[in-house]
mmCIF file of C-alpha atoms in Angstrom:
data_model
loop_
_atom_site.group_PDB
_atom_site.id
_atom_site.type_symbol
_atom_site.label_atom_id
_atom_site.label_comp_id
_atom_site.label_asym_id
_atom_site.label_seq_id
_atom_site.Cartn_x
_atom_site.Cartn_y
_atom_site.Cartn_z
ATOM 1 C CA UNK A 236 14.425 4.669 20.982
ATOM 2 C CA UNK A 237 14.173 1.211 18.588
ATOM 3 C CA UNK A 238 11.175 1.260 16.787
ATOM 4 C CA UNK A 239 9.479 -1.252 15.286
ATOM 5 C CA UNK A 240 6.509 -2.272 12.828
ATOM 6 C CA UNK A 241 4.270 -2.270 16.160
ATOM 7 C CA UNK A 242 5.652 1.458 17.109
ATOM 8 C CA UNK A 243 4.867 2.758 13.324
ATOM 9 C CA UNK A 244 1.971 0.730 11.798
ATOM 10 C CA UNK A 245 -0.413 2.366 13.410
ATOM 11 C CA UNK A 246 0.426 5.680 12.143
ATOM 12 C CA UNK A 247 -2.599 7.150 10.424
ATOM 13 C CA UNK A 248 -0.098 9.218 7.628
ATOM 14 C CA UNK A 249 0.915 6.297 6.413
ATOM 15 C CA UNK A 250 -2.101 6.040 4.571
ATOM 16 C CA UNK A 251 -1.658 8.828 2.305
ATOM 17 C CA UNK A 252 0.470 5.920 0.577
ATOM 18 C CA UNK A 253 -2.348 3.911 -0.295
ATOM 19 C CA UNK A 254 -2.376 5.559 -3.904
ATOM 20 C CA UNK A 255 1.058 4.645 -4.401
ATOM 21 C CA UNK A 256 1.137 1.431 -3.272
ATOM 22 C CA UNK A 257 -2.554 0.383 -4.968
ATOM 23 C CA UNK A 258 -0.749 1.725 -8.371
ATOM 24 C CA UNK A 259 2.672 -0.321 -7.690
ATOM 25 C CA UNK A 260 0.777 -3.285 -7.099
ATOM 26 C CA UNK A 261 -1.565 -3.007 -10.373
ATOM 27 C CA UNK A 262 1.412 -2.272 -12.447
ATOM 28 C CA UNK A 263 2.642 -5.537 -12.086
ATOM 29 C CA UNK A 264 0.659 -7.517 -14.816
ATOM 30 C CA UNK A 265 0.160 -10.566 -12.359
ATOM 31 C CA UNK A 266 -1.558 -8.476 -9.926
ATOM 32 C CA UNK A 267 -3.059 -6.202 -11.769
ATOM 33 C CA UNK A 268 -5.033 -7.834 -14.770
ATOM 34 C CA UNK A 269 -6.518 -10.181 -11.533
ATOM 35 C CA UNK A 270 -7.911 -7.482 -10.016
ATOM 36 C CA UNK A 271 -9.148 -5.946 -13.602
ATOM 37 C CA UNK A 272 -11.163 -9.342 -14.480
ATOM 38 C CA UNK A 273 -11.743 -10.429 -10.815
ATOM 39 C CA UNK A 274 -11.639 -7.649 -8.539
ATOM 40 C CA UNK A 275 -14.954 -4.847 -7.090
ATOM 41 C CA UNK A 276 -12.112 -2.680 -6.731
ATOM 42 C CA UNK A 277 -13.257 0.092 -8.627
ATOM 43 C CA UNK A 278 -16.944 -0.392 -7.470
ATOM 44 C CA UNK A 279 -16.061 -0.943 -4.208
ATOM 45 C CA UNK A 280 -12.844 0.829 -3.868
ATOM 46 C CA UNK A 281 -13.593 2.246 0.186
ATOM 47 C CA UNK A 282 -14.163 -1.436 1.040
ATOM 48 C CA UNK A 283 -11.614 -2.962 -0.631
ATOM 49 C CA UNK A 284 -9.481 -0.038 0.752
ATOM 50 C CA UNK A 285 -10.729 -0.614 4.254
ATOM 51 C CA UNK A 286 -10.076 -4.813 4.155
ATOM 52 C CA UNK A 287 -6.703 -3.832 3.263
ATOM 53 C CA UNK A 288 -5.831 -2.147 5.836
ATOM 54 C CA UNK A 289 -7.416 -3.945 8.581
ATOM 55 C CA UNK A 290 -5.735 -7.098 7.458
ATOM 56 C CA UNK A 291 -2.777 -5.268 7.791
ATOM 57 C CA UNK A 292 -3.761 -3.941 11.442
ATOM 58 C CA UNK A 293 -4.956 -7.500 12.449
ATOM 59 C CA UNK A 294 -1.944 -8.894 11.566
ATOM 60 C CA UNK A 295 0.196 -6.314 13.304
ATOM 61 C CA UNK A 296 -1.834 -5.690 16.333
ATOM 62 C CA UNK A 297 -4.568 -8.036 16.384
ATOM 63 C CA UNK A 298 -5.525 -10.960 18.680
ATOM 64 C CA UNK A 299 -4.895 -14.556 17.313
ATOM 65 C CA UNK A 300 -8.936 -14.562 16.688
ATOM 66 C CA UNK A 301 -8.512 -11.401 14.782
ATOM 67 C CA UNK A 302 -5.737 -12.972 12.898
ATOM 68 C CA UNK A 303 -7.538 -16.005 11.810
ATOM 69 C CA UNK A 304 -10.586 -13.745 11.060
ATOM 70 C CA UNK A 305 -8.525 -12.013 8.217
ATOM 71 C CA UNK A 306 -7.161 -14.774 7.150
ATOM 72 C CA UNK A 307 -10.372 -16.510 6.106
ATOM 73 C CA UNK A 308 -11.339 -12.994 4.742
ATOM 74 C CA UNK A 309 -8.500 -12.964 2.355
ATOM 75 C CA UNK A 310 -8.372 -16.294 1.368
ATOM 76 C CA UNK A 311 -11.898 -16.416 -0.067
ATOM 77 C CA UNK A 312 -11.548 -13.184 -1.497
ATOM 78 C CA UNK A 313 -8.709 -15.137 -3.514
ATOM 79 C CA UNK A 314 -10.039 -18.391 -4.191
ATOM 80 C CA UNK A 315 -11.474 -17.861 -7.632
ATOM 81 C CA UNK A 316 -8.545 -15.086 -8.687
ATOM 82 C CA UNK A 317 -6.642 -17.174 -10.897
ATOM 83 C CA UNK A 318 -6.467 -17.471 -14.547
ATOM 84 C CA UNK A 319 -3.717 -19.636 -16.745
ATOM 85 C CA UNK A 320 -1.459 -18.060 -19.320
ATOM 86 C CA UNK A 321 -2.635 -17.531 -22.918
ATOM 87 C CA UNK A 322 -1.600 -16.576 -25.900
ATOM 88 C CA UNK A 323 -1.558 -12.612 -25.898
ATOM 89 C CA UNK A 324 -2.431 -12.786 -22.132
ATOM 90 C CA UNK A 325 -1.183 -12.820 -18.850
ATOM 91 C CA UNK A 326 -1.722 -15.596 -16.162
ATOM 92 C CA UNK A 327 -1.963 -14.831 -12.742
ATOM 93 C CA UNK A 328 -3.265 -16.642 -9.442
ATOM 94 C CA UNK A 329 -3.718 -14.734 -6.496
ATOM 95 C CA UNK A 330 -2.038 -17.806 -4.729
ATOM 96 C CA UNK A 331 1.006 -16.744 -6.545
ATOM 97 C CA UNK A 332 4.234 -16.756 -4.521
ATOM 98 C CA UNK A 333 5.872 -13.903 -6.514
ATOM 99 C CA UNK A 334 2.711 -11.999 -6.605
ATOM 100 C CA UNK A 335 2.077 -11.867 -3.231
ATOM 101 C CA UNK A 336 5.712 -11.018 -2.539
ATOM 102 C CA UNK A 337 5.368 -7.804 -5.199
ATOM 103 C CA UNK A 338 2.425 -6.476 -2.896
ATOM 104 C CA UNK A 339 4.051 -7.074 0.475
ATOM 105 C CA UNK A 340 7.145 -5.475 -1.048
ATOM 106 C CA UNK A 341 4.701 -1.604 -1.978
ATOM 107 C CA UNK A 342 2.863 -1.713 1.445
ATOM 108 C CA UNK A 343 6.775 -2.364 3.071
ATOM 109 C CA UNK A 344 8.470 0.445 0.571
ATOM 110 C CA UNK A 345 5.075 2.563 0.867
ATOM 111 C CA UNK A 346 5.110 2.442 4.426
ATOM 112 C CA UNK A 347 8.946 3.292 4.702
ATOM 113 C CA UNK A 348 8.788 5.835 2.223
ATOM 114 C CA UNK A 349 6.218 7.660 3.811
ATOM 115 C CA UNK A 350 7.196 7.748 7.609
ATOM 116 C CA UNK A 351 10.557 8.676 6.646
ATOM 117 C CA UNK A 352 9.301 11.887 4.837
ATOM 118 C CA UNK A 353 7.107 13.136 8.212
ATOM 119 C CA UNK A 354 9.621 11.624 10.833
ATOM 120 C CA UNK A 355 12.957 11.352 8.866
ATOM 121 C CA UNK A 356 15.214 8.278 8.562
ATOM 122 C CA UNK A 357 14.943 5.490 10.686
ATOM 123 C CA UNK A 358 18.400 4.442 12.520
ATOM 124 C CA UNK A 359 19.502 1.461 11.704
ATOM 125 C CA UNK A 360 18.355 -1.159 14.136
ATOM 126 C CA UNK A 361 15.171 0.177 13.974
ATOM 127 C CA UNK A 362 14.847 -0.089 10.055
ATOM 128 C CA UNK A 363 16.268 -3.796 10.493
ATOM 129 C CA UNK A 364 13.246 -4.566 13.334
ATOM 130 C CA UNK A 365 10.537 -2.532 10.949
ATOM 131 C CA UNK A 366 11.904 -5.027 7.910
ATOM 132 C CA UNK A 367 11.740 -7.687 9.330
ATOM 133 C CA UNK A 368 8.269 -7.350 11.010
ATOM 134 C CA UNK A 369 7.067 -6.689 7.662
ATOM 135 C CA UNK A 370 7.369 -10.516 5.954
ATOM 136 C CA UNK A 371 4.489 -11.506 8.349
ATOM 137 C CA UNK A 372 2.066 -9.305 6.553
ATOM 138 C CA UNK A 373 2.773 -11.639 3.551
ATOM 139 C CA UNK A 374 3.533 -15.290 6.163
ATOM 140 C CA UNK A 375 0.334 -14.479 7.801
ATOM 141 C CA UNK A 376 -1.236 -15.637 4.342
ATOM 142 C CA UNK A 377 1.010 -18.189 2.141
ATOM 143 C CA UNK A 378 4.136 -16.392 1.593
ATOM 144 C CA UNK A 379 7.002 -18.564 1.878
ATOM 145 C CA UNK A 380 9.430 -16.830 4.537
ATOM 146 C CA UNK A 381 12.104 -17.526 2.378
ATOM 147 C CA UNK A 382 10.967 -15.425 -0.825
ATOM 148 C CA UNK A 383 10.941 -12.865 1.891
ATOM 149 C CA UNK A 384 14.822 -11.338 0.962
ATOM 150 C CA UNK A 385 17.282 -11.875 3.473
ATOM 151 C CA UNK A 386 18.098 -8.036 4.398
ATOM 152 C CA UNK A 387 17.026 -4.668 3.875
ATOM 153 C CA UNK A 388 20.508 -4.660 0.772
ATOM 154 C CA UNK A 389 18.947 -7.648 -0.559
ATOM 155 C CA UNK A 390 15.117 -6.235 -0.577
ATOM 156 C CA UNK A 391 16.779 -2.830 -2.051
ATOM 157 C CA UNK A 392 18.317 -4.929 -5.192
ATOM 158 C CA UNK A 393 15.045 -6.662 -5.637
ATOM 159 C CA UNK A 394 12.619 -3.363 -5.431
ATOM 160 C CA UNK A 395 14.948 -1.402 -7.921
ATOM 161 C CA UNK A 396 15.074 -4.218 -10.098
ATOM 162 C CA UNK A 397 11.564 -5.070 -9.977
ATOM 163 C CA UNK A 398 10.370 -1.137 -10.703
ATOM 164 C CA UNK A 399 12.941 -1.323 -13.812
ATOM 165 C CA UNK A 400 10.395 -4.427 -15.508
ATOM 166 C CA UNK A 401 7.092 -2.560 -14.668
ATOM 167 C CA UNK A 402 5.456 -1.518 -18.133
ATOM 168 C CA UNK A 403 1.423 -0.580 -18.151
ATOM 169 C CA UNK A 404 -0.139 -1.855 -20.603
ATOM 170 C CA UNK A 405 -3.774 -0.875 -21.418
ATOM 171 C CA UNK A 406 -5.362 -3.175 -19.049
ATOM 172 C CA UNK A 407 -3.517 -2.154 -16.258
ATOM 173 C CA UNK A 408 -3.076 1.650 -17.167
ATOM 174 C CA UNK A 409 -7.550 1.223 -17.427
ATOM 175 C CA UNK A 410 -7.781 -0.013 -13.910
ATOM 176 C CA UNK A 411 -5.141 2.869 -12.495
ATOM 177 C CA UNK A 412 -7.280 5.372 -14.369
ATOM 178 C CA UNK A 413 -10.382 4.123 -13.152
ATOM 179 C CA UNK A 414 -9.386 4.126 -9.765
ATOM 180 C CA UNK A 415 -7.518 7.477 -9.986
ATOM 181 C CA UNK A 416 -10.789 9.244 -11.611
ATOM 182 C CA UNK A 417 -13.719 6.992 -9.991
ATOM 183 C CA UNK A 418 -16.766 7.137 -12.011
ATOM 184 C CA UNK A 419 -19.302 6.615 -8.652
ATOM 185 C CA UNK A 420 -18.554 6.932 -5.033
ATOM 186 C CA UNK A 421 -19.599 9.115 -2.360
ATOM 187 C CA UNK A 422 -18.981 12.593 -2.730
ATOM 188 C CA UNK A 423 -16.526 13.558 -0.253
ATOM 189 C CA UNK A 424 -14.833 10.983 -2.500
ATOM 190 C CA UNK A 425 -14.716 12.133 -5.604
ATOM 191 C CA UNK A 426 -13.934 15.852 -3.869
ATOM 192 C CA UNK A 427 -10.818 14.420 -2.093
ATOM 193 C CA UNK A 428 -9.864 12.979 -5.422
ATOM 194 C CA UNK A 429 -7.684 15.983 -7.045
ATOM 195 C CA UNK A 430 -5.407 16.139 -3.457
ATOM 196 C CA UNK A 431 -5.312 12.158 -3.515
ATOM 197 C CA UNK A 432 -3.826 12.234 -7.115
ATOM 198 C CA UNK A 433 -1.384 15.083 -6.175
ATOM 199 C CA UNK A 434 -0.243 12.999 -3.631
ATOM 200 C CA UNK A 435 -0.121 9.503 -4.902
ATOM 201 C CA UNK A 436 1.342 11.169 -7.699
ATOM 202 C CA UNK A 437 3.965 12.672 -5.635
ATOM 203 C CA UNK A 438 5.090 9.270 -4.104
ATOM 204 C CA UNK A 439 5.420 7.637 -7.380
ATOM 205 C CA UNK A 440 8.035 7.032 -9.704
ATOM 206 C CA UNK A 441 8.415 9.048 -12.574
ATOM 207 C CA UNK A 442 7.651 6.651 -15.421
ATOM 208 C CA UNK A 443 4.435 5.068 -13.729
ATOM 209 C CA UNK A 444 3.508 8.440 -13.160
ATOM 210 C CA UNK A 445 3.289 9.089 -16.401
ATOM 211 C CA UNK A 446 2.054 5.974 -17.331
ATOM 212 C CA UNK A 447 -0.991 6.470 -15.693
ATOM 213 C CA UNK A 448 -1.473 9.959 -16.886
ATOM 214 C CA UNK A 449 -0.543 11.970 -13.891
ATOM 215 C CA UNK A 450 0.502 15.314 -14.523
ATOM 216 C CA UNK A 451 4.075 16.841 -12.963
ATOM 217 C CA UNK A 452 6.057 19.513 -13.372
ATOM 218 C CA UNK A 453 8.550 21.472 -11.435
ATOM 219 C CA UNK A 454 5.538 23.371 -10.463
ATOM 220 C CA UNK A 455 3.701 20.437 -8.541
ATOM 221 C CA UNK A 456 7.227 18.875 -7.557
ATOM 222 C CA UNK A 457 7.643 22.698 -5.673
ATOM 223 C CA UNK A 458 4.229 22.257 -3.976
ATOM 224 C CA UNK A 459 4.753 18.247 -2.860
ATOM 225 C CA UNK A 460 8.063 19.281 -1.122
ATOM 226 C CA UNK A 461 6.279 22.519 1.156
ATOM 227 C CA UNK A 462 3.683 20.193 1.391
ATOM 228 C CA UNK A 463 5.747 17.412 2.789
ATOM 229 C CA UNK A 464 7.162 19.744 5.103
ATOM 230 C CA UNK A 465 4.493 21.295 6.639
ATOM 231 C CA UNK A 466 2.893 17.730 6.799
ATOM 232 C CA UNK A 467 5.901 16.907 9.116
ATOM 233 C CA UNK A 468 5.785 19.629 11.527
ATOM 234 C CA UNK A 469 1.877 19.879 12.018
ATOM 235 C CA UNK A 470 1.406 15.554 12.338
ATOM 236 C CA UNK A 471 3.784 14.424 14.516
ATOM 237 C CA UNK A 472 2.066 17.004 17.026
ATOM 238 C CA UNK A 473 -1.126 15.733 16.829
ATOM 239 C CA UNK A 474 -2.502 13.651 19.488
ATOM 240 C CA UNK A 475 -1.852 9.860 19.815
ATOM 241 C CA UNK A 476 -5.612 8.874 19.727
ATOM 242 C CA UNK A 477 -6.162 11.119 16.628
ATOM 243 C CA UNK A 478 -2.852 9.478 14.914
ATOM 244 C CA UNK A 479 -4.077 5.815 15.575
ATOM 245 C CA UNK A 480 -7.942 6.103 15.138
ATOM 246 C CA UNK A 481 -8.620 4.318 11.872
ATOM 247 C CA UNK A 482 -6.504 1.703 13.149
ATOM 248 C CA UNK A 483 -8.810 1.659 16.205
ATOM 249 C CA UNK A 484 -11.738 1.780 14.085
ATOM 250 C CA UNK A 485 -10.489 -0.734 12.265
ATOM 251 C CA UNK A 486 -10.347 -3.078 14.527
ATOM 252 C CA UNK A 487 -13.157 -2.680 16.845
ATOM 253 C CA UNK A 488 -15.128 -3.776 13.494
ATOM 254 C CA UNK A 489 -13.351 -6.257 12.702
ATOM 255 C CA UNK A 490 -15.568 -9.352 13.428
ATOM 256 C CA UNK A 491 -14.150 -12.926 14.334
ATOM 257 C CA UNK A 492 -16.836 -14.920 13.760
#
């Protein structure tokens, strides 16, 4: 059966990616010294976290109300993230075409990534439907379609170049750390933290991974892999409801007004 963004999205698994996809985006230096000068991120990291993924839900499954809502959300969220290039600094506008493509680009790979490893590889026209479904998480907003590349060949040769110019640099290795080892939070937070570092560390290539001071060995690498495979017998089994419930709670908060 053809599956598509609409089929998978609402996949609750997916979102043991978050990690990895929150640490892609910050090691880019446009994205990530905005959110270290601009961003409650690390305050707020469960709300940030949860207007993520709602815009993401909204824009996949939402009404055109619900759409809009998000929208607005987003767009005043990145009205004042914008700085201009200086000497010994980065620039970076959240407006920013190239930015913007960068964090479509993790959520797509994340997502991908991911399913594959509980469900295994997506057939072909499937994976084309999926790709494709994905530039409207980035459209929705100001994403030129274009920028968008053309096929999933095309988005492969931009991803593995684009991981190849990633370098952390001590403002962007600070905000990975923060996030990784929160100093505040709620509890069952800051408990879940060691098994959402051993995951997001997992998922991660190896040079970010030691960039932002996760340890690996053959050891943990041993442990991911059973742990990936008992993750993809036991989920897939689970009930629908229980498999798509924070994207129904999601959006029956989502206001649109």
């Amino acid at each position: 059966m053809v599956r598509n963004l609409a089929d998978i999205g609402a996949e609750g698994v997916l979102l043991a990616g978050a990690g990895r996809a929150i640490l892609l985006q910050i090691a880019n230096p446009a994205v990530g010294h905005g959110v270290a000068e601009h961003s409650d991120f690390i305050a707020r990291p469960l709300d940030r976290f949860r207007a993520t993924v709602t815009y993401v839900y909204a824009v996949v499954y939402g009404t055109e109300a619900q759409v809009a809502a998000v929208r607005r959300s987003v767009n005043r969220a990145h009205s004042t993230v914008r700085r201009k290039p200086e000497a010994g600094s980065h620039g970076y506008s959240a407006f920013d075409a190239q930015a913007q493509l960068w964090v479509v680009a993790t959520l797509y790979d994340t997502a991908i990534t991911v399913y594959e490893k509980i469900y295994g590889p997506l057939d072909d026209e499937a994976a084309d439907l999926m790709y494709s479904d994905y530039a409207r998480i980035g459209t929705v907003l100001q994403l030129p379609a274009n920028l968008w590349p053309a096929d999933r060949a095309a988005f492969r040769t931009y991803w593995d170049t684009s991981l190849l110019t990633l370098e952390l640099d001590a403002v962007t290795a600070g905000v990975g750390r923060n996030l990784l080892y929160p100093p505040a939070g709620p509890l069952w937070l800051r408990m879940s933290m060691p098994l959402i570092r051993f995951i997001t560390a997992g998922l991660l290539p190896d040079h970010l991974r030691a960039g932002f001071g996760l340890p690996w060995s053959d050891r943990h690498s041993r442990l991911f892999d059973r742990t990936t495979r008992w993750s993809a017998l036991v989920y897939p089994r689970l009930p629908r409801p229980v498999r798509h419930c924070v994207k129904n709670y999601c959006l029956g908060r989502l206001r649109t007004s």
